[in-house]
Each structure stands twice: as structure tokens, then as C-alpha cells.
CSV table of C-alpha atoms and ligand atoms in Angstrom, one decimal:
chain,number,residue,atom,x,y,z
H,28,UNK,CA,3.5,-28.8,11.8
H,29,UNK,CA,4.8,-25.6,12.6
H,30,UNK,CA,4.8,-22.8,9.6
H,31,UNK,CA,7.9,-20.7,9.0
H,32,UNK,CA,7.3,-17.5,7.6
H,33,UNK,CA,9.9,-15.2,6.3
H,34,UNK,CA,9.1,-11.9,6.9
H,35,UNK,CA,10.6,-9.4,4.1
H,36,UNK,CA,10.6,-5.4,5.7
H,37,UNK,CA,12.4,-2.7,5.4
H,38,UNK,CA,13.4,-1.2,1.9
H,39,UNK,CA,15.4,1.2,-0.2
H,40,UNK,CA,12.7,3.7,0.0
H,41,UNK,CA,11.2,6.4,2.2
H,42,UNK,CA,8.9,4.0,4.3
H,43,UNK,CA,12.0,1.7,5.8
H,44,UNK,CA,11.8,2.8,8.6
H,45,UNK,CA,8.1,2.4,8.8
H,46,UNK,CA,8.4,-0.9,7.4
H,47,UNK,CA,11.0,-1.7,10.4
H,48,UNK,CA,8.6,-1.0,12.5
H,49,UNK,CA,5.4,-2.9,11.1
H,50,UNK,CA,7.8,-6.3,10.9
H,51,UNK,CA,8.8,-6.2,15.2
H,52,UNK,CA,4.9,-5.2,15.7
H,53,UNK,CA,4.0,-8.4,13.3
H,54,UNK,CA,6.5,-10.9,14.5
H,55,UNK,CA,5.5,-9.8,18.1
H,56,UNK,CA,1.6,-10.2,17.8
H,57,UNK,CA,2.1,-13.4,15.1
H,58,UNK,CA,0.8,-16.7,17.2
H,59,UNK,CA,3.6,-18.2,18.3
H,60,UNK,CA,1.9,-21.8,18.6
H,61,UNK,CA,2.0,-21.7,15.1
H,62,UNK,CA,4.2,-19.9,13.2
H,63,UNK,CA,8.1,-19.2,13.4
H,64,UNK,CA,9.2,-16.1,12.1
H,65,UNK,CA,12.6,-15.4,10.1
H,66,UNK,CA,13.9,-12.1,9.1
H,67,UNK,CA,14.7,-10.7,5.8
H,68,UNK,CA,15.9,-7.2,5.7
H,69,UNK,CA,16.5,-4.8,3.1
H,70,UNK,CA,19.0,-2.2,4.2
H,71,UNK,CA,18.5,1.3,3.3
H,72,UNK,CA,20.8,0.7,0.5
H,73,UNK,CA,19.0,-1.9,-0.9
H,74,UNK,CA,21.0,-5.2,0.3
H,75,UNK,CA,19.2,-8.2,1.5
H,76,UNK,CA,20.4,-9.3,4.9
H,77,UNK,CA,19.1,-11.8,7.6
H,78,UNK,CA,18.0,-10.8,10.9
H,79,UNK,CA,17.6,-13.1,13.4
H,80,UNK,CA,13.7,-13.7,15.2
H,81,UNK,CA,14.8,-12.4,18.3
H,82,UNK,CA,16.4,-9.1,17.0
H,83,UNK,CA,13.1,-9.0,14.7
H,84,UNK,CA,10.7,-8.6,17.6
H,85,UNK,CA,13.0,-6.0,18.9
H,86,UNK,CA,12.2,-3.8,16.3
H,87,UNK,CA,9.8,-1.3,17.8
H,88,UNK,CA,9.6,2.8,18.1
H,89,UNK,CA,11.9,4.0,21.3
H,90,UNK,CA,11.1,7.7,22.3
H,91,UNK,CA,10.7,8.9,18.6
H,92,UNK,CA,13.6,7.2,17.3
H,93,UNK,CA,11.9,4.5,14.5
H,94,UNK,CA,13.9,1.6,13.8
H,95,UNK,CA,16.3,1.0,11.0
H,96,UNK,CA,18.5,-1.9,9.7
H,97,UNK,CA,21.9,-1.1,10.1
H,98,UNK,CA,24.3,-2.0,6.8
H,99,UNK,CA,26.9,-3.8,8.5
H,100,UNK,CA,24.9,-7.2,8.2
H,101,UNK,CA,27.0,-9.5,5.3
H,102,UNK,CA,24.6,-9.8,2.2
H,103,UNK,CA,22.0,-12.2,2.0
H,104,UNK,CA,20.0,-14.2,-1.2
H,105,UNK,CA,16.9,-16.1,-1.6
H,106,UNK,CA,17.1,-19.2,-3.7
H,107,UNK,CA,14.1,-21.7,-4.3
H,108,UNK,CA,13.3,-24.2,-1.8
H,109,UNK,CA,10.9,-27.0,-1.8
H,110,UNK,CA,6.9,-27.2,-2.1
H,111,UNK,CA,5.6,-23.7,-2.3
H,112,UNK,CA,8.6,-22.5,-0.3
H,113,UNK,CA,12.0,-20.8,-0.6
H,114,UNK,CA,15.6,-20.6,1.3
H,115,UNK,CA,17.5,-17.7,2.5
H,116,UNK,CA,21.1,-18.1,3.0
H,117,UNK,CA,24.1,-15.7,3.4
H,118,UNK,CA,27.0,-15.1,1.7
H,119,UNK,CA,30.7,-15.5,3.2
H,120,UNK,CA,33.2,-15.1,0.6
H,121,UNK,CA,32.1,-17.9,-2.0
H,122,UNK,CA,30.2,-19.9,0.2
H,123,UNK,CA,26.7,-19.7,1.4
H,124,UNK,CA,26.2,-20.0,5.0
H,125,UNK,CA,23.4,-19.8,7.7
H,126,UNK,CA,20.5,-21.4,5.3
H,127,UNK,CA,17.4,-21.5,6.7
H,128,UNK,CA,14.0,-22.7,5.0
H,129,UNK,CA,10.7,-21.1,4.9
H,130,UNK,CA,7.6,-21.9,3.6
H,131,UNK,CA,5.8,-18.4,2.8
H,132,UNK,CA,7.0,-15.0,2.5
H,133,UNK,CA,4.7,-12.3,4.6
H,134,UNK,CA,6.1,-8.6,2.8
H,135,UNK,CA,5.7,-5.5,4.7
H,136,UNK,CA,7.4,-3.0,2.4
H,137,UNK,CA,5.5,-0.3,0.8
H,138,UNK,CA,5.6,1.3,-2.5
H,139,UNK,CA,7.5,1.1,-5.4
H,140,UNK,CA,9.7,-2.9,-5.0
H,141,UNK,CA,7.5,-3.4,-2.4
H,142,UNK,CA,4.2,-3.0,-3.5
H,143,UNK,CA,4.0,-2.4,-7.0
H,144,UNK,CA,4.6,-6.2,-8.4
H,145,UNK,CA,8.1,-6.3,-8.2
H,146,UNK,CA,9.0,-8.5,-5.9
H,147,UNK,CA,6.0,-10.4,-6.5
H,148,UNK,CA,7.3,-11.3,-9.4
H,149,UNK,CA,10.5,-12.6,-7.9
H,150,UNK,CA,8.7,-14.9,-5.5
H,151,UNK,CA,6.7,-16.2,-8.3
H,152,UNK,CA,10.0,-17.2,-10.0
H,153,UNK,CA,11.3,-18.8,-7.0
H,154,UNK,CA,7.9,-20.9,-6.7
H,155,UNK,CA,7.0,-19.2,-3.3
H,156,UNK,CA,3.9,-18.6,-1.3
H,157,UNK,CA,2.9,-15.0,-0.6
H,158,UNK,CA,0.4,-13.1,1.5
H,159,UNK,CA,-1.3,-10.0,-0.8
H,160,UNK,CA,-1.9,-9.5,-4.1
H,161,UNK,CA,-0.4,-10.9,-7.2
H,162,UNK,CA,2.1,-9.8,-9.6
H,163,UNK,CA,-0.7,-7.6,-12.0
H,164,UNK,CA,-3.0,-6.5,-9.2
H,165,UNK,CA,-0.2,-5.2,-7.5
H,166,UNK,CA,1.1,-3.1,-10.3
H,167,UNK,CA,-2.3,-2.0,-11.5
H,168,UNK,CA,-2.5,-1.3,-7.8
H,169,UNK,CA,0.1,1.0,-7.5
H,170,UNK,CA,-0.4,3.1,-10.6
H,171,UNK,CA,-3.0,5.4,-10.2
H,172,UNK,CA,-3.4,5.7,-14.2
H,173,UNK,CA,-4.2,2.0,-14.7
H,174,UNK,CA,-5.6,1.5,-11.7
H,175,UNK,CA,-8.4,4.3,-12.9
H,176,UNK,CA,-8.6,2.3,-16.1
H,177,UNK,CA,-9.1,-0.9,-14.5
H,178,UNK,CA,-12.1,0.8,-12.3
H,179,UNK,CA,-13.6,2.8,-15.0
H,180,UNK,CA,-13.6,-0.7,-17.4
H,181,UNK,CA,-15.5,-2.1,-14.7
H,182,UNK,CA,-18.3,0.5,-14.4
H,183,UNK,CA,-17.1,1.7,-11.1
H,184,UNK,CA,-17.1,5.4,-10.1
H,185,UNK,CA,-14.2,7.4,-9.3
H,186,UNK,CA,-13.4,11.3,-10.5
H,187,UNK,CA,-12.7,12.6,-13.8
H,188,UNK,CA,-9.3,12.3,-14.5
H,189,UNK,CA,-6.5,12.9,-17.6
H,190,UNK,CA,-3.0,11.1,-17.7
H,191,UNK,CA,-0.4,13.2,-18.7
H,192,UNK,CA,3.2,11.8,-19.6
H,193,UNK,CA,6.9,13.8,-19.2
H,194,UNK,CA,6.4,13.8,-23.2
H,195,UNK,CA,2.8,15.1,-23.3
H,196,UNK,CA,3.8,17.8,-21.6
H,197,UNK,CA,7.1,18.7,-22.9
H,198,UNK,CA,5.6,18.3,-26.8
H,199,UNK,CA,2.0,18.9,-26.3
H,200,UNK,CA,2.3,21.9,-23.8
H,201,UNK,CA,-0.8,23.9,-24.9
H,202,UNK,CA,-3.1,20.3,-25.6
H,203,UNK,CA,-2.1,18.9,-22.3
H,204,UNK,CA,-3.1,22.3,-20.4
H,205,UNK,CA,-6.0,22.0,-22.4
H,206,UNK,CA,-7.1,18.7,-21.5
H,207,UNK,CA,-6.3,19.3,-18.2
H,208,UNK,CA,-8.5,23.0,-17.5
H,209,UNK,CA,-11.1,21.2,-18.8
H,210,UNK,CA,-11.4,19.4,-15.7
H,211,UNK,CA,-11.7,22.8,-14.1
H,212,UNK,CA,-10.5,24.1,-11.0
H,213,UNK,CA,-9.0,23.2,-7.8
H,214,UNK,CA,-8.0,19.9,-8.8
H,215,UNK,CA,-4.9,17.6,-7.8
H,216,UNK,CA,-1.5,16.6,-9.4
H,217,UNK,CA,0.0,13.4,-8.0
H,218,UNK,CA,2.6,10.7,-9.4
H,219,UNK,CA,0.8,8.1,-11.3
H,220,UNK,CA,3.2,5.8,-9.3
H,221,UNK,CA,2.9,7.1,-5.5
H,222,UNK,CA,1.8,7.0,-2.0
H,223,UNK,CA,2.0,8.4,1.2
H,224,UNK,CA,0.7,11.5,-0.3
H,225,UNK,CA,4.6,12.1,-1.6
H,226,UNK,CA,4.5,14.4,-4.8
H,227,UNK,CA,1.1,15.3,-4.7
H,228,UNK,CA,-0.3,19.0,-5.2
H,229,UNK,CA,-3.9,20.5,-4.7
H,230,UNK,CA,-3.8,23.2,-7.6
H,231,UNK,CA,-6.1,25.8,-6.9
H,232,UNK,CA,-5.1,28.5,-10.0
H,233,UNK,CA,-4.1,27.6,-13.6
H,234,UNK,CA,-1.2,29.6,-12.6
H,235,UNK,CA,0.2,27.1,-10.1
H,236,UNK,CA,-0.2,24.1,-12.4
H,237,UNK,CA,3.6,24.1,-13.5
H,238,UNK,CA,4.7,24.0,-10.2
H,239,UNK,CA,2.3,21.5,-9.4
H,240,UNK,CA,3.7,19.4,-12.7
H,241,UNK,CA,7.2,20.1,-12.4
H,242,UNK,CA,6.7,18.6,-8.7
H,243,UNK,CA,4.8,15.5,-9.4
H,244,UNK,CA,7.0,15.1,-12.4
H,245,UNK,CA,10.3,14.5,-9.7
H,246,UNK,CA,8.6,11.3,-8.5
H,247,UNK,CA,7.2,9.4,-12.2
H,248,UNK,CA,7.1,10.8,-15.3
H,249,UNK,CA,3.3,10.3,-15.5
H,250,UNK,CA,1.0,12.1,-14.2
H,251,UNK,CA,-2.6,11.8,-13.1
H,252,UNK,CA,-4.2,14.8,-12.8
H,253,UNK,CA,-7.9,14.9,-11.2
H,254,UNK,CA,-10.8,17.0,-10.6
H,255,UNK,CA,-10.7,17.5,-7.1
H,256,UNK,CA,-13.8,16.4,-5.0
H,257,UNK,CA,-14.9,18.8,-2.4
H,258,UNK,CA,-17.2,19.0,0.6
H,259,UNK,CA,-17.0,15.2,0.2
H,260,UNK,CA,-16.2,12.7,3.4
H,261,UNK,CA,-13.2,10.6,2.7
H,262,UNK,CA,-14.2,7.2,3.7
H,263,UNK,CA,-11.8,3.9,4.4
H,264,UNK,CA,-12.8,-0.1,4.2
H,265,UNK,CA,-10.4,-2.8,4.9
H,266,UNK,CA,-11.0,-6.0,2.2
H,267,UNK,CA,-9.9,-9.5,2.8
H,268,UNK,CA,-10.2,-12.0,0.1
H,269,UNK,CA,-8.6,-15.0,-1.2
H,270,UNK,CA,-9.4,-16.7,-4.5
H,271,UNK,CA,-12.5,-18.1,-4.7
H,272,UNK,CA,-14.0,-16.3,-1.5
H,273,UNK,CA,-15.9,-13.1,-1.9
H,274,UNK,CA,-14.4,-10.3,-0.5
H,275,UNK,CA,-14.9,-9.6,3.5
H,276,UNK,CA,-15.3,-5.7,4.2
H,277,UNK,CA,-14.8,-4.1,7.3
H,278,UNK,CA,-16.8,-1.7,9.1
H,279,UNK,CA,-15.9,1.8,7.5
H,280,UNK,CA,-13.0,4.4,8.9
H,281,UNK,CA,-13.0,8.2,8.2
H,282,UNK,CA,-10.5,10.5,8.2
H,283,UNK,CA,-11.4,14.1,9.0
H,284,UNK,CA,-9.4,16.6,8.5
H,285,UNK,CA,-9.1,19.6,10.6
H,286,UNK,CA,-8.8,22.7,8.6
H,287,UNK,CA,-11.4,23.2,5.5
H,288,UNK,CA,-9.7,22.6,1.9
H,289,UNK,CA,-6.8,20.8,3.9
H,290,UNK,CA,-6.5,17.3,2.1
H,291,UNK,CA,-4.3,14.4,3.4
H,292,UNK,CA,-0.7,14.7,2.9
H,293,UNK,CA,2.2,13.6,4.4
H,294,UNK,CA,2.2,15.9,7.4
H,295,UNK,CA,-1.2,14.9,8.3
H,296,UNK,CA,-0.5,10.9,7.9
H,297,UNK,CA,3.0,10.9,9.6
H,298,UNK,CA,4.1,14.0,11.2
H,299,UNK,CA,1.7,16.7,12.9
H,300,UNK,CA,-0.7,14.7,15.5
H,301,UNK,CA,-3.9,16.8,14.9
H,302,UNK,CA,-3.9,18.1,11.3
H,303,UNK,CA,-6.3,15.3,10.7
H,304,UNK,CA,-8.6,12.7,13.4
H,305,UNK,CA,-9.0,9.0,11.8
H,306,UNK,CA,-12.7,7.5,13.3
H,307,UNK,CA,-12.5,4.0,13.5
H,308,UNK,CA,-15.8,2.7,12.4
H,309,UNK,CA,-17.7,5.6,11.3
H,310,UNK,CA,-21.4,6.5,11.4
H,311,UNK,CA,-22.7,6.1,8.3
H,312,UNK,CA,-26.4,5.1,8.2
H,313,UNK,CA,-27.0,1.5,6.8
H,314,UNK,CA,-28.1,2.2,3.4
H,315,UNK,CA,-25.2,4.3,2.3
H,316,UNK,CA,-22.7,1.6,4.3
H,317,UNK,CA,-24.3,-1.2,2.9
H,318,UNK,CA,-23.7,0.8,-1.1
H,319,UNK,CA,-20.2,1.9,-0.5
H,320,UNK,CA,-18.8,-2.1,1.0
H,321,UNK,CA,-20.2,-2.9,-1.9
H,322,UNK,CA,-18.2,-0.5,-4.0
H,323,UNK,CA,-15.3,-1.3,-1.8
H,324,UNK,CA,-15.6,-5.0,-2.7
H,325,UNK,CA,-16.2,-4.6,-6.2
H,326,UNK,CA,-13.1,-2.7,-6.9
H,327,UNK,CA,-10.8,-5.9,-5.0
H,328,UNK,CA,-12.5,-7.7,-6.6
H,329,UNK,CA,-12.3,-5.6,-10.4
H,330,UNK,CA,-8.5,-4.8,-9.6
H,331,UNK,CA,-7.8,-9.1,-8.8
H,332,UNK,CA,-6.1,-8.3,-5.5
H,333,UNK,CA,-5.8,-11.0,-3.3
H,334,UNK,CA,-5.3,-11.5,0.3
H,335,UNK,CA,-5.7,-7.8,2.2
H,336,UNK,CA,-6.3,-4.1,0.7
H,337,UNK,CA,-7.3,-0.7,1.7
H,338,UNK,CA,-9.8,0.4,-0.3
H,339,UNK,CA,-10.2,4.6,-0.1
H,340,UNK,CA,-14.1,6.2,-1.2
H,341,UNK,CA,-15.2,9.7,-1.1
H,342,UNK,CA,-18.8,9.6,-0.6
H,343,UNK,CA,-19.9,13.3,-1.7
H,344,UNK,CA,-23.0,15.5,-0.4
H,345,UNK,CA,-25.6,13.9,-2.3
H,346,UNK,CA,-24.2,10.7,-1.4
H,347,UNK,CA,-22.4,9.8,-4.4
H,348,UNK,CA,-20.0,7.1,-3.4
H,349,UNK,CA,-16.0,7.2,-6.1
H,350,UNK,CA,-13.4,5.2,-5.9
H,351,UNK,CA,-10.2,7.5,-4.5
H,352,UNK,CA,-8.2,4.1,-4.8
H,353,UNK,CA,-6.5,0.6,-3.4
H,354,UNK,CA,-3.9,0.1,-1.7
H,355,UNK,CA,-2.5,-3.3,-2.0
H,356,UNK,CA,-0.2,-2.9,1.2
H,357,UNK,CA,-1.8,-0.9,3.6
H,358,UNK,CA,-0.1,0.5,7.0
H,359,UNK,CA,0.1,-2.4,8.6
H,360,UNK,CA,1.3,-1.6,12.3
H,361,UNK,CA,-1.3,-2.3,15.1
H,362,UNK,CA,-3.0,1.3,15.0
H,363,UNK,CA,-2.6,2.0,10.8
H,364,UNK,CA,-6.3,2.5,9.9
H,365,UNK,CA,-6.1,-1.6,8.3
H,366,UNK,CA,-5.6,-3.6,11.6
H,367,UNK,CA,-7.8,-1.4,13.5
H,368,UNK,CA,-10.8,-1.7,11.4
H,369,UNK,CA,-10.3,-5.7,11.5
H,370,UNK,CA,-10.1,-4.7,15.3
H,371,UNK,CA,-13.2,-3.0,15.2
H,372,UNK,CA,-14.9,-5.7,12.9
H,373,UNK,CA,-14.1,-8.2,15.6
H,374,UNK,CA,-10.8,-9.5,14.1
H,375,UNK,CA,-8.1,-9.0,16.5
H,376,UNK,CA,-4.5,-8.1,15.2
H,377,UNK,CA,-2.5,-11.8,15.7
H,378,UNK,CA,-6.4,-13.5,14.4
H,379,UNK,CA,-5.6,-11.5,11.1
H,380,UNK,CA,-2.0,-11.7,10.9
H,381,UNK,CA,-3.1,-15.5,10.6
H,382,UNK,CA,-5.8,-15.2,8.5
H,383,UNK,CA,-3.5,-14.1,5.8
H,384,UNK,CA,-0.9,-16.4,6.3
H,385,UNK,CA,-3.5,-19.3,5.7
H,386,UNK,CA,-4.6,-17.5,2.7
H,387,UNK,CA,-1.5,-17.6,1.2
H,388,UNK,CA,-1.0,-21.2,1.9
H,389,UNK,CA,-3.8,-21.9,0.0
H,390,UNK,CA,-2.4,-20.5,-2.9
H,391,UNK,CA,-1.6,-22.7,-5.5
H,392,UNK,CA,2.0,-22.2,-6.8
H,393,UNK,CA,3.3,-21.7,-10.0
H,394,UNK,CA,1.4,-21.5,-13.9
H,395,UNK,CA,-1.8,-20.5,-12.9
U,30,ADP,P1,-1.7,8.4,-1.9
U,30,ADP,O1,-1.7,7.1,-2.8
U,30,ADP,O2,-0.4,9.0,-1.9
U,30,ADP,O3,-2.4,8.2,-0.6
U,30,ADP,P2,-4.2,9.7,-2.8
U,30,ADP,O4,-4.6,9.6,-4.2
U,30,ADP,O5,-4.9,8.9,-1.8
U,30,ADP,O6,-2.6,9.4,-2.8
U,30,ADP,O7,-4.3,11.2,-2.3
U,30,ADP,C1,-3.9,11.6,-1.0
U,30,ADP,C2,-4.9,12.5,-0.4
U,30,ADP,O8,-5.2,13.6,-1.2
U,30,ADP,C3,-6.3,11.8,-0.2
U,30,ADP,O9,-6.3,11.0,1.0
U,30,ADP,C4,-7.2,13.0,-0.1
U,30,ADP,O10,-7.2,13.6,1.1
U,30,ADP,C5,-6.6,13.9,-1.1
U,30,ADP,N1,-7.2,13.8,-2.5
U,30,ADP,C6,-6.6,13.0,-3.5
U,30,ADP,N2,-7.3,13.1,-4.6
U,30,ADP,C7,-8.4,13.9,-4.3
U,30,ADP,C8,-9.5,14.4,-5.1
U,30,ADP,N3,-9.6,14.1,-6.4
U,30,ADP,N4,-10.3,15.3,-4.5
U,30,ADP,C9,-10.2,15.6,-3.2
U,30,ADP,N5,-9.2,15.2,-2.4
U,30,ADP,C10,-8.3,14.4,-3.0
U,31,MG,MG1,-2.1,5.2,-2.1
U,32,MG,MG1,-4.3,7.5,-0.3
């Protein structure tokens, strides 16, 4: 029987177009003998809307114009459907028309309402099948302060750290520079609730540590702030895992940046072509692979994510392996760093697209 998955892109955030651009390359590479694909959209504005298979695999870059859903699509809703799965219809006036049903919902959106539990949530509510992570990992996920927690809890390694709230540091001015100095210089400033490098600040002086605040402080009104890790190679494993199965771990990726004390912002992911080189697999002798997978695993595993994440190590001089963090929806287009280290790992892009798919079947639905 032939499995229709809805595929939910787009977004009201930064990534959308992005996100546009991940759900043509999916719903091109997905295995047709299988699966049908149906859109769902969310316009830039934050509407749902339909979007028809065949317009969905024309989403694609063209020249360097990225894809974006237009906002003169009428208004779709989800509602619950049978067994596991759910119904999109549209609305026309009072009616709903155009209903279609689809048995699991395969979310490309990034960040905050994408992956941060949100809409998790809402497809747990509407009894629906999901590929990723659940409602908790992906919140824990997506906060860098409880995600740091979690790791800690779980004796896993990562970098010293304070959390500092928008009250801390209005109220407490003096014992939240305090607190953070003692970390001790250069060290970084990022939203607790972030990614894409968006917000974040390498603070070299105590005198640019307002700045620095006052900067991360636009995006979340917590902080974490963290000692920053130098000389140190920043190392990338791809994690699949369903319940009950141990976590698989790719081959490792690095990315290598260019200029000395440059770190990995937003230029060097998305805009300038050689601020950075990604190496997909690494060398890394056995040993030290074999240690850091296992770190990699442990923290899916400690953080309860299901399905796929990207989990992000530094492995320092001396070979000291930290946590940097997860990422419960990685770049998912055919060359983000996720895909291609399942490419390198012997998992081709439409093999993986699948895998998850039948992992989220699996999933039981409902009280758990
Ligand atoms: P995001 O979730 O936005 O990707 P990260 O925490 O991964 O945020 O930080 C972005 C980049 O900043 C990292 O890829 C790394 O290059 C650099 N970086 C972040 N934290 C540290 C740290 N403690 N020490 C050294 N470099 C860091
Ligand atoms: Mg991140
Ligand atoms: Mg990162």
C-alpha cells in the first residue's frame, strides 16, 4: 500500500526559504514506488497553505534566487484523520475544500515552531506520525541551556558554561559579570534558543561583553554564555535512531575554517563560499573516532531524540572530545553536512529519506 506523506516546509522564520528548498530536493529524491508526497506550506507570514506534489518538486534554487511560497494560496488547516494519520483541507468561505489524507508528517522547518517542540506537539494532538524527535527532545534540543543540563546530568562533556536571563542581567549586573569573567576570556554569547549561528558573539575583552549581551539578548532573553574552546577541531556525526534501536553514527565531518580565531557564523554557513571547507568523512585515527561516535550517540541517546540528529563535538589538542551540541533538524538538502555523511556512510539520499519515514511508522501513536 502506497504511504502518503505530508511534507510540512517553509516557515515564518529566517530559514523559509531554505526550508523551500530542502522540501523540492526531498519530494524529488523520495522513492516514488512508495511514497506520495503532499504539500504543506507555511507562508512567510505564517499561514498554512497546500501546495500541490507537482509544484512541490519544483521547488529548487534557480540562478541564486531560493524559492519561496507566495501568500496568495487561500489558508489551509490540519484536522485529525484516521490510524496514526491526519487530513489537510482548505478553507473557501465556511466550507472546507480540497481534503486530502496522509498518513505521516515529514517536517523540514528549522528553528524556533519548527524545531523546538512546537509543532510536535500539535501533531501529537492530532494523533499523527512524525519523522524526528519528540515533543521534549526537541525542546531540550533547541535550548542550548537545557540542553547543557541534560548533557551535564548525564556525565557527558561539553564546555563550561553560565545561563544568564534578561533579569539576571538587568538586576544582578555586577554578579552576572561576575559569574560570567570567571569563565575567562575569549568566550562566546549566543541565544539559549538559536541556530544558524544568528545572535551569537565571540567576546574577546570584558569590554565587549555588553555589546555581545545586548545582541544575543534581541533573539531570547536567555543567554548562554561559554568559555570558548580554542585550537580545538570542530567535528560533525550524523545519528539515526528509532526507539528501541541503538543509535547508528555516521562516519565523522569537519568543518575547517579558514582564517585562525574565525568561528562558524552565518557568513561562513550560508553566504561567503570559502570562509570555511566542510570534509566529508574526516581523518581521524580509529581510536579517537571510535570515543567521539560514542559520545555522539550517548548524547541522542541522553537528549531522547528520535529518528535523525546532528550531533556537533570539539575534539581539542590533547584529544579531549565536548559536546558543542544537537541539532534535532539538521540541513537537510542533498549537500547539508547530514545527507552527505549518510552518503559517505553508504546511505544514499532517497535510502535515508526512507529510512525515516519507516521509523516514524513504527511509532506508536498517542499516550506513551
Ligand atoms: P548554532 O546552534 O547557531 O549553530 P553553535 O553553538 O553551534 O550555534 O555555535 C556556532 C559556531 O560557533 C560553532 O559552529 C563554532 O564554530 C563556534 N563556537 C560556538 N561555541 C564555541 C565555543 N565554546 N568555543 C569555540 N567555538 C565555539
Ligand atoms: Mg544549533
Ligand atoms: Mg551549531
Amino acid at each position: 500500500q502506497r504511504i502518503r506523506v505530508g511534507i510540512v516546509f517553509g516557515g515564518a522564520s529566517s530559514e523559509h526559504d531554505v526550508s523551500c528548498m530542502t522540501a523540492g530536493g526531498v519530494s524529488r529524491a523520495i522513492d516514488a514506488d512508495r511514497f506520495d508526497v503532499i504539500g504543506i506550506g507555511i507562508t512567510p507570514s505564517g499561514r498554512w497553505v497546500q501546495v500541490p506534489a507537482d509544484e512541490l518538486r519544483a521547488l529548487r534554487k534557480q540562478g541564486d534566487e531560493l524559492p519561496r511560497l507566495s501568500e496568495s494560496r487561500a489558508t489551509a488547516v490540519l484536522l485529525p484523520g484516521e490510524a496514526g494519520g491526519a487530513r489537510v483541507a482548505t478553507i473557501e468561505g465556511d466550507r472546507l475544500v480540497d481534503l486530502h489524507d496522509f498518513d505521516v508528517a515529514f517536517t523540514l522547518l528549522h528553528g524556533p515552531f519548527g524545531e523546538d517542540g512546537t509543532i510536535q506537539g500539535m501533531f501529537e494532538l492530532l494523533g499523527l506520525r512524525y519523522v524526528g524527535s519528540g515533543v521534549a527532545a526537541s525542546a531540550n534540543g533547541m535550548d542550548k541551556d537545557l540542553m547543557k543540563r541534560h548533557l551535564s546530568a548525564s556525565g557527558l562533556p561539553g564546555c563550561r558554561f553560565v545561563t544568564v536571563t534578561d533579569r539576571q542581567w538587568r538586576q544582578q549586573r555586577e554578579q552576572s559579570i561576575d559569574r560570567i569573567a570567571k569563565l575567562g576570556y575569549p568566550l562566546f554569547v549566543k541565544p539559549a534558543r538559536g541556530g544558524s549561528s544568528v545572535g551569537i558573539t565571540k567576546v574577546d575583552r570584558a569590554d565587549e561583553l555588553e555589546q555581545a549581551v545586548l545582541f544575543a539578548q534581541k533573539f531570547d532573553p536567555k543567554l548562554v554564555v561559554e568559555e570558548a574552546v580554542l585550537g580545538a577541531r570542530e567535528i560533525e556525526f550524523a545519528v539515526l535512531g528509532g526507539r528501541g534501536a541503538a543509535p547508528r553514527v555516521s562516519l565523522p565531518g569537519e568543518i575547517v575554517m579558514r582564517e585562525a580565531g574565525a568561528f562558524y557564523d552565518f557568513d561562513a554557513k550560508y553566504v561567503s563560499d570559502d570562509d570555511a571547507a566542510l570534509l566529508v568523512p574526516t581523518e581521524m585515527d580509529d581510536d579517537l573516532r571510535r570515543r567521539a561516535a560514542d559520545v555522539a550517540a550517548r548524547t541522542f541517546e541522553a537528549m531522547g531524540a528520535e529518528g535523525l540528529a546532528r550531533v556537533d563535538l570539539f575534539i581539542t589538542a590533547d584529544g579531549h572530545v565536548l559536546v558543542n551540541e544537537i541539532n534535532t533538524m539538521p540541513g537537510f538538502t542533498h549537500i547539508s553536512m547530514f545527507p552527505s555523511l549518510w552518503a559517505a556512510s553508504g546511505l544514499d539520499y532517497t535510502t535515508l529519506i526512507t529510512d525515516l519515514i519507516d521509523q516514524a511508522l513504527e511509532r506508536p501513536v498517542g499516550l506513551r
